[in-house]
Coordinates of C-alpha atoms in Angstrom, one line a residue:
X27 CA 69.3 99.3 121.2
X28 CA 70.3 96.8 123.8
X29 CA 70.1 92.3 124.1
X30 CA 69.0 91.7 127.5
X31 CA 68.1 88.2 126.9
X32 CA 70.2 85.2 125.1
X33 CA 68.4 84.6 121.7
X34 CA 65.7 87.5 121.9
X35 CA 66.0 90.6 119.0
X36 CA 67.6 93.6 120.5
X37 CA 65.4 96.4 122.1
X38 CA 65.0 99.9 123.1
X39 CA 66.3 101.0 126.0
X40 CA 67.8 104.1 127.4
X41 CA 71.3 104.3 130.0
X42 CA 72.0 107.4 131.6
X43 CA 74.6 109.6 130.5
X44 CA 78.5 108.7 132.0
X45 CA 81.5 111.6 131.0
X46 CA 84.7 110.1 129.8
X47 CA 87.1 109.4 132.1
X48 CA 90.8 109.7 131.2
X49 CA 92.2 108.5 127.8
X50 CA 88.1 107.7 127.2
X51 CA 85.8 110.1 124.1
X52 CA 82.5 110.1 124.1
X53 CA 81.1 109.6 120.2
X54 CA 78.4 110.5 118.9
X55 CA 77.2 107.8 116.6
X56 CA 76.3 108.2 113.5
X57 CA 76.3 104.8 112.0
X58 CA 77.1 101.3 112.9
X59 CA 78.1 97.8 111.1
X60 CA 76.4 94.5 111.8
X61 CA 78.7 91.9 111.5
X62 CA 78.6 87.8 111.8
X63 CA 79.8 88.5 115.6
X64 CA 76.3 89.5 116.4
X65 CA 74.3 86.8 115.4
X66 CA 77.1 84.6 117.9
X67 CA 76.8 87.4 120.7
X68 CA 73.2 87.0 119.7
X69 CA 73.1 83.4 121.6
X70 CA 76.3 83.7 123.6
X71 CA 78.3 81.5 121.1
X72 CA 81.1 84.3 120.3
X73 CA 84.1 84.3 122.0
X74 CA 84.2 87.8 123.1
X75 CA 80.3 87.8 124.5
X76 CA 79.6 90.8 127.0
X77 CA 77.5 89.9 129.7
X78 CA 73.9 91.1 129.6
X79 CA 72.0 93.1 128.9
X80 CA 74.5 94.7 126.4
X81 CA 74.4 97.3 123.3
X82 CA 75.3 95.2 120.5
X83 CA 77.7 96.3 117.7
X84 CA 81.3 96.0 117.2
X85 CA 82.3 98.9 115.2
X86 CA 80.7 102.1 113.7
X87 CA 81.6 105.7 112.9
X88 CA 80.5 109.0 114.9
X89 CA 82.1 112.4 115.9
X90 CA 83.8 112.8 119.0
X91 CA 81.5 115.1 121.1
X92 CA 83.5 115.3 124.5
X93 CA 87.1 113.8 125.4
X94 CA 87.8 112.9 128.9
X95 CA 91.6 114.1 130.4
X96 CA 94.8 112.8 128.8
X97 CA 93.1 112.6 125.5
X98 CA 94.6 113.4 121.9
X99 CA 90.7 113.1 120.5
X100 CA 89.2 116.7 120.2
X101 CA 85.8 117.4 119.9
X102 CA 84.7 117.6 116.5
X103 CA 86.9 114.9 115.7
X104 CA 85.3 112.1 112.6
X105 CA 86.3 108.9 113.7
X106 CA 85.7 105.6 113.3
X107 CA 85.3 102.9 116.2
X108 CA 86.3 99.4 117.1
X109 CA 84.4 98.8 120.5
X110 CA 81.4 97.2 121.5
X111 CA 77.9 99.2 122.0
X112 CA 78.0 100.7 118.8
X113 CA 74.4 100.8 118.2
X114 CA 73.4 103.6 120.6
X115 CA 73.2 107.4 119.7
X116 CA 75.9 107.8 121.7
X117 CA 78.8 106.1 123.6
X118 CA 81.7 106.2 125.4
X119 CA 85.0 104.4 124.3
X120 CA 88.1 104.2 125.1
X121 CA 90.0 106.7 122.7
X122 CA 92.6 104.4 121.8
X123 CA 90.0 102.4 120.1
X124 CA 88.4 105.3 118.0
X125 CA 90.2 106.4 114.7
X126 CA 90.4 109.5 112.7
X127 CA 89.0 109.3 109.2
X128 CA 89.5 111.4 106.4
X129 CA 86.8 114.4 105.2
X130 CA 86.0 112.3 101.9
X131 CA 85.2 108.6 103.7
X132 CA 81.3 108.8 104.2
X133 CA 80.2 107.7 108.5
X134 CA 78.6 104.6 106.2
X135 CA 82.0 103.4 104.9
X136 CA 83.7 104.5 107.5
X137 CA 81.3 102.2 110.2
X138 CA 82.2 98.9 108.6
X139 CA 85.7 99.3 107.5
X140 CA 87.7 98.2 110.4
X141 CA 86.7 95.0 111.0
X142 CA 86.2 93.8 107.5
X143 CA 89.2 95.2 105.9
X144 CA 91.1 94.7 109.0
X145 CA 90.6 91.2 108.9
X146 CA 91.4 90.8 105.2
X147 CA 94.2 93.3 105.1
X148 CA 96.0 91.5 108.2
X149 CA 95.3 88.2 107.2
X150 CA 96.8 88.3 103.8
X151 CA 99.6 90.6 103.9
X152 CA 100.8 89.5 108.0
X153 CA 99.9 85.5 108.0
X154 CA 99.5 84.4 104.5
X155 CA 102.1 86.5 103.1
X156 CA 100.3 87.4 99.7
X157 CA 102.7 88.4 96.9
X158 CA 102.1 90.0 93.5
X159 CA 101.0 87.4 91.0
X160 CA 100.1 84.1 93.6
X161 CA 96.5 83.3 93.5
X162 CA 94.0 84.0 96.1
X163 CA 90.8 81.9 96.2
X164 CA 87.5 83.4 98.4
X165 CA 85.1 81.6 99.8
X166 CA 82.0 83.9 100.4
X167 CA 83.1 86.5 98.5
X168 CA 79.7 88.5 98.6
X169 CA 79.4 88.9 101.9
X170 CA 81.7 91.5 104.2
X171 CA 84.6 89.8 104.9
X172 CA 84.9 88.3 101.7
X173 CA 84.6 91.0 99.5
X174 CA 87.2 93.1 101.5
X175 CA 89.8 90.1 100.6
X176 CA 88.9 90.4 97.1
X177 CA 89.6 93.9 97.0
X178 CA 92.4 93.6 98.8
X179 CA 93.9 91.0 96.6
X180 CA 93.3 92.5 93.9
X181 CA 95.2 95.4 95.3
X182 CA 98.5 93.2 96.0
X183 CA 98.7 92.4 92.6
X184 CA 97.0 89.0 93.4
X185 CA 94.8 86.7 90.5
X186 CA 91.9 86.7 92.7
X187 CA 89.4 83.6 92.1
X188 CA 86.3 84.6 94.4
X189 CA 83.6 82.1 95.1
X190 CA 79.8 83.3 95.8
X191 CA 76.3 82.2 95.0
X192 CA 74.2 84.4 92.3
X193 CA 74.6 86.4 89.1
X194 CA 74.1 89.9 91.1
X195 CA 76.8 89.0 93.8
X196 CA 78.9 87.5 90.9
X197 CA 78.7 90.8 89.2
X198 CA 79.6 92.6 92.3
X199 CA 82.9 90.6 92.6
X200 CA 84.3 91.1 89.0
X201 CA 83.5 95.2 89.8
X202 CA 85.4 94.5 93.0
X203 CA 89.0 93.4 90.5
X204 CA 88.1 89.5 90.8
X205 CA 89.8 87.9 87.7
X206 CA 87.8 84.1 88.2
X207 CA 84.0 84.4 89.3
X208 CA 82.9 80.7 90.2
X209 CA 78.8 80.4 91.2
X210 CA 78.6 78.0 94.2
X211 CA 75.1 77.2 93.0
X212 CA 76.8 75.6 90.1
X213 CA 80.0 73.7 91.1
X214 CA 79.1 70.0 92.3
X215 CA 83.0 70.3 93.1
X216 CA 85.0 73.2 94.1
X217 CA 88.2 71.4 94.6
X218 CA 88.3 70.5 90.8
X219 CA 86.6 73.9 89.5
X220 CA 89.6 76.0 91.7
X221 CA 92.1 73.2 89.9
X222 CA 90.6 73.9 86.3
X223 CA 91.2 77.5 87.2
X224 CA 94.9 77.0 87.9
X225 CA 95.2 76.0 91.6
X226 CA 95.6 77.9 94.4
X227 CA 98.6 79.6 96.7
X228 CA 96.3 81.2 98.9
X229 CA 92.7 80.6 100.4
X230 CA 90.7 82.9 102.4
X231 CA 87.6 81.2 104.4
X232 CA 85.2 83.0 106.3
X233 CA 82.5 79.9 105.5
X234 CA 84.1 76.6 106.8
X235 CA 82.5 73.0 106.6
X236 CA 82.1 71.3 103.3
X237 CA 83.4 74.1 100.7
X238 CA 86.3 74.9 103.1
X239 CA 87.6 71.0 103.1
X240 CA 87.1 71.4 98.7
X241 CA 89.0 75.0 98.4
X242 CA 91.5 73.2 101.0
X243 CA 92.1 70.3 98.4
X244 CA 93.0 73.0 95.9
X245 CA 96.3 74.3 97.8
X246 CA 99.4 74.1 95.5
X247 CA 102.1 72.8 97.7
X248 CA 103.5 75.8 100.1
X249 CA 100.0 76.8 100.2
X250 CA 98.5 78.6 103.4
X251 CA 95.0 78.1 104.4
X252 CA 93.3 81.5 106.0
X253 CA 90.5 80.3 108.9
X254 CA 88.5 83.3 108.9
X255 CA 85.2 82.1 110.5
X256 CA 82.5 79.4 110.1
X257 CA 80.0 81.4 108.1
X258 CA 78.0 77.2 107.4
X259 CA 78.1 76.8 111.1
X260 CA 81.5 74.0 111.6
X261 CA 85.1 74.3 110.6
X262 CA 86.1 72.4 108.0
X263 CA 87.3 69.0 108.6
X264 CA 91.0 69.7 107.0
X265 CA 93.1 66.4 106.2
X266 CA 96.6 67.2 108.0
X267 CA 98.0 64.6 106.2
X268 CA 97.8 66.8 103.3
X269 CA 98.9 70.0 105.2
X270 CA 101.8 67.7 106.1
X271 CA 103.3 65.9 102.7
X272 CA 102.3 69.3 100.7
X273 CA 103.8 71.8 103.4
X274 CA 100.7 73.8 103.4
X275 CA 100.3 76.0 106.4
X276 CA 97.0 76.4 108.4
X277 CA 96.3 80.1 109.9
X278 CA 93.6 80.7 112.4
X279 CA 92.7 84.4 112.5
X280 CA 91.0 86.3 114.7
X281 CA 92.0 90.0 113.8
X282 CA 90.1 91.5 117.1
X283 CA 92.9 89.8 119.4
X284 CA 95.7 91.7 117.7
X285 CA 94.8 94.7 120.0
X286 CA 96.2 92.8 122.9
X287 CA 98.2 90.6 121.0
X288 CA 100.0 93.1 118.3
X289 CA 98.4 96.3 118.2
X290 CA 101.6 98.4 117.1
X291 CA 100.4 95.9 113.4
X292 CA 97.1 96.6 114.0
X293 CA 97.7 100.2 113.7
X294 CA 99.6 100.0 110.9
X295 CA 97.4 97.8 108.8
X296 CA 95.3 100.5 109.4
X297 CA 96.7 103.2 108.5
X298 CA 98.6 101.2 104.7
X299 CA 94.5 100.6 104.4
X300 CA 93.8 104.5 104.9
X301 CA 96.4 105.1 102.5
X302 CA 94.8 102.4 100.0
X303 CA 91.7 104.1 100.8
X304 CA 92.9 107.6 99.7
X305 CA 94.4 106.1 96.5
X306 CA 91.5 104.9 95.5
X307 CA 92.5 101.2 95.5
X308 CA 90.0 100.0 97.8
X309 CA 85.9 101.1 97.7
X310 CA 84.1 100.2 100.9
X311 CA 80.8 98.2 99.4
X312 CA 77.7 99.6 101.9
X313 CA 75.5 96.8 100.7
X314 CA 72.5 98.0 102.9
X315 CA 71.3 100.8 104.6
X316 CA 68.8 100.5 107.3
X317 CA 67.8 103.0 110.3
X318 CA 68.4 101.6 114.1
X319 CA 64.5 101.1 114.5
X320 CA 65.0 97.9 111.9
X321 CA 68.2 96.4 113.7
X322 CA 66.2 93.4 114.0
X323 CA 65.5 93.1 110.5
X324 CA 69.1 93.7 109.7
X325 CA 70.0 90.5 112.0
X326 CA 67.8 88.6 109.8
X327 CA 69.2 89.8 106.3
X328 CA 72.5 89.3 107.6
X329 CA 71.7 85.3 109.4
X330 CA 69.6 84.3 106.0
X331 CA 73.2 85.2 103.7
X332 CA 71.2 87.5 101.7
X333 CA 73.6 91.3 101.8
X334 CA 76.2 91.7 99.8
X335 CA 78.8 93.8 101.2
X336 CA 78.4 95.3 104.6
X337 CA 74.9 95.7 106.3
X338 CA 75.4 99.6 107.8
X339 CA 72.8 101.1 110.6
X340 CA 71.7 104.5 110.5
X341 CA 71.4 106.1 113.7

C-alpha cells in the first residue's frame, strides 16, 4: 500500500525489488501497527512526513529474508521494526532499526510494541521519573499509547488512575492493573474527579486541549506533566503560573527522536521492556486485526477513537 496524494486513502501499488545495501535487511513483513502518526502523515501535518508517494506505517514485525554486507541480522531472523513503509509485503530497513524478538511474542504484538510501549516506558521511567507508590493519571487510556502507560505503571509499582470513555474500554483498563477507572463521559470536571481520587504526581497525555488543562490542575506540587500528543487536535493551554508557584515540570516527548538524540536509552528501554515482556508483567493489547486490503478502514477506526489497544495489519 502506498499515499501518493495528501488527504487520499492509501492504495495499491507495486516498487521493484532493491537488495540491501551494507548494515541494511530486507524483512519480510508480516504485520504492521497503525498509529496516530498516520492520520498526520495522512495530510502532511506530522513532523517526520516522507515526501510522496510513500508506504505508510511506522513500525511492524517480519522475518529477516536477506541481509546486506556488515550485517549482524541473519536470515531467518524474527524481528520487529521501527522504520517507515511498514505496510508492504516486504521492505528494506536499515538493520539497526529492526529488533530481535523472542519465539513466544506473536508478529501481532510484536508489530505495535515499539512505539507504544516505547513511548510510555521512556517517558515515565527517563523524563517523569516514576517511583513505586506516586500516582500516575492517563488520559486516553483506551487507546495505544495510553494503555501501554497504564501497564507500565502499574508495573513500577505506580497507583495508576486511567481516564477513558465507555464501560468495555473501562473494563479493559482495570484488566490492564489500573487501580482508579474514571469514565470521561461522566466527569463534567476532571480536575476535581482526579482531586477526589487523591491528586496526582504524574500525568501522562496523549489527548491535549480541554482534559489536558483539567488533569494539569490536578498536579500535586513537584508534579511533572507528560506531552505525549494531541489526540483532540490542540495542546492544552497549560497555566505556567501554576507550573511556576507549584514547581511542576512540563515534558514534551517525542520518543522517535531519541534515535538521534539518545539511542544508547532507546536501546535499553527496549530491551528492560523485553525483559518485562518475558516476565509476564506487560501483555501487548492487539485491539484489532484487519488484513492490508482494509488499511483504509483501519485509518477510519483509528481517526473516529473507536480501537482499544493497538489497530494491527495483517499482511
Amino acid at each position: 500500500m502506498r499515499l501518493s496524494e495528501k488527504a487520499s486513502p492509501p492504495s495499491w501499488g507495486e516498487l521493484p525489488h532493491r537488495h540491501p545495501g551494507p548494515g541494511e535487511v530486507v524483512v519480510r513483513m508480516h504485520a504492521a501497527a497503525l498509529n496516530f502518526a498516520d492520520l498526520l502523515m495522512q495530510t502532511g501535518a506530522y513532523q517526520d512526513t516522507p515526501p510522496l508517494p510513500f508506504i505508510p506505517g511506522i513500525e511492524g514485525a517480519g522475518e529477516v529474508v536477506e541481509a546486506g554486507p556488515d550485517c549482524d541480522l541473519r536470515p531467518g531472523t524474527r524481528v520487529a521494526v521501527l522504520g517507515q513503509g511498514t505496510m508492504a509485503q516486504a521492505n528494506v530497513f536499515p538493520a539497526a532499526w529492526c529488533h530481535p524478538i523472542p519465539d513466544w511474542m506473536s508478529y501481532a504484538q510484536a508489530a505495535g510494541f515499539l512505539v507504544a510501549y516505547g513511548t510510555s516506558h521512556l517517558a515515565l521511567t527517563r523524563r517523569a521519573l516514576l517511583t513505586p507508590g506516586e500516582t500516575l493519571a492517563v488520559l486516553g487510556a483506551a487507546g495505544g499509547v495510553g494503555l501501554t502507560a497504564v501497564e507500565i505503571g502499574a508495573a513500577l509499582g505506580a497507583r495508576v488512575i486511567a481516564v477513558a470513555r465507555g464501560a468495555d474500554k473501562l473494563a479493559v483498563l482495570r484488566k490492564a492493573g489500573a487501580h482508579h477507572v474514571l469514565d470521561s463521559d461522566d466527569i463534567p470536571d476532571l480536575r476535581a474527579a482526579l482531586r477526589e481520587a487523591g491528586g496526582v504526581d504524574v500525568v501522562y497525555d496523549p489527548v491535549g486541549a480541554d482534559p489536558g488543562r483539567q488533569a494539569f490542575g490536578a498536579l500535586r506540587p513537584g508534579g511533572r506533566f507528560l506531552l505525549i500528543g494531541f489526540a483532540a487536535g490542540t495542546p492544552p493551554d497549560l497555566p505556567l503560573n501554576h507550573a511556576l508557584v507549584k514547581n511542576i515540570a512540563i515534558h514534551g516527548f517525542y520518543w522517535g527522536a531519541y534515535r538521534q538524540l539518545n539511542p544508547a536509552m532507546m536501546r535499553s528501554s527496549i530491551e528492560e521492556l523485553m525483559r518485562l515482556f518475558q516476565d509476564g508483567r506487560i501483555n501487548p493489547h492487539v485491539g484489532t486485526t484487519l488484513p492490508l486490503a482494509d488499511l483504509p478502514a483501519a485509518y477510519e477506526l483509528l481517526r473516529d477513537r473507536r480501537a482499544i489497544g493497538k489497530i494491527v495489519i495483517t499482511i
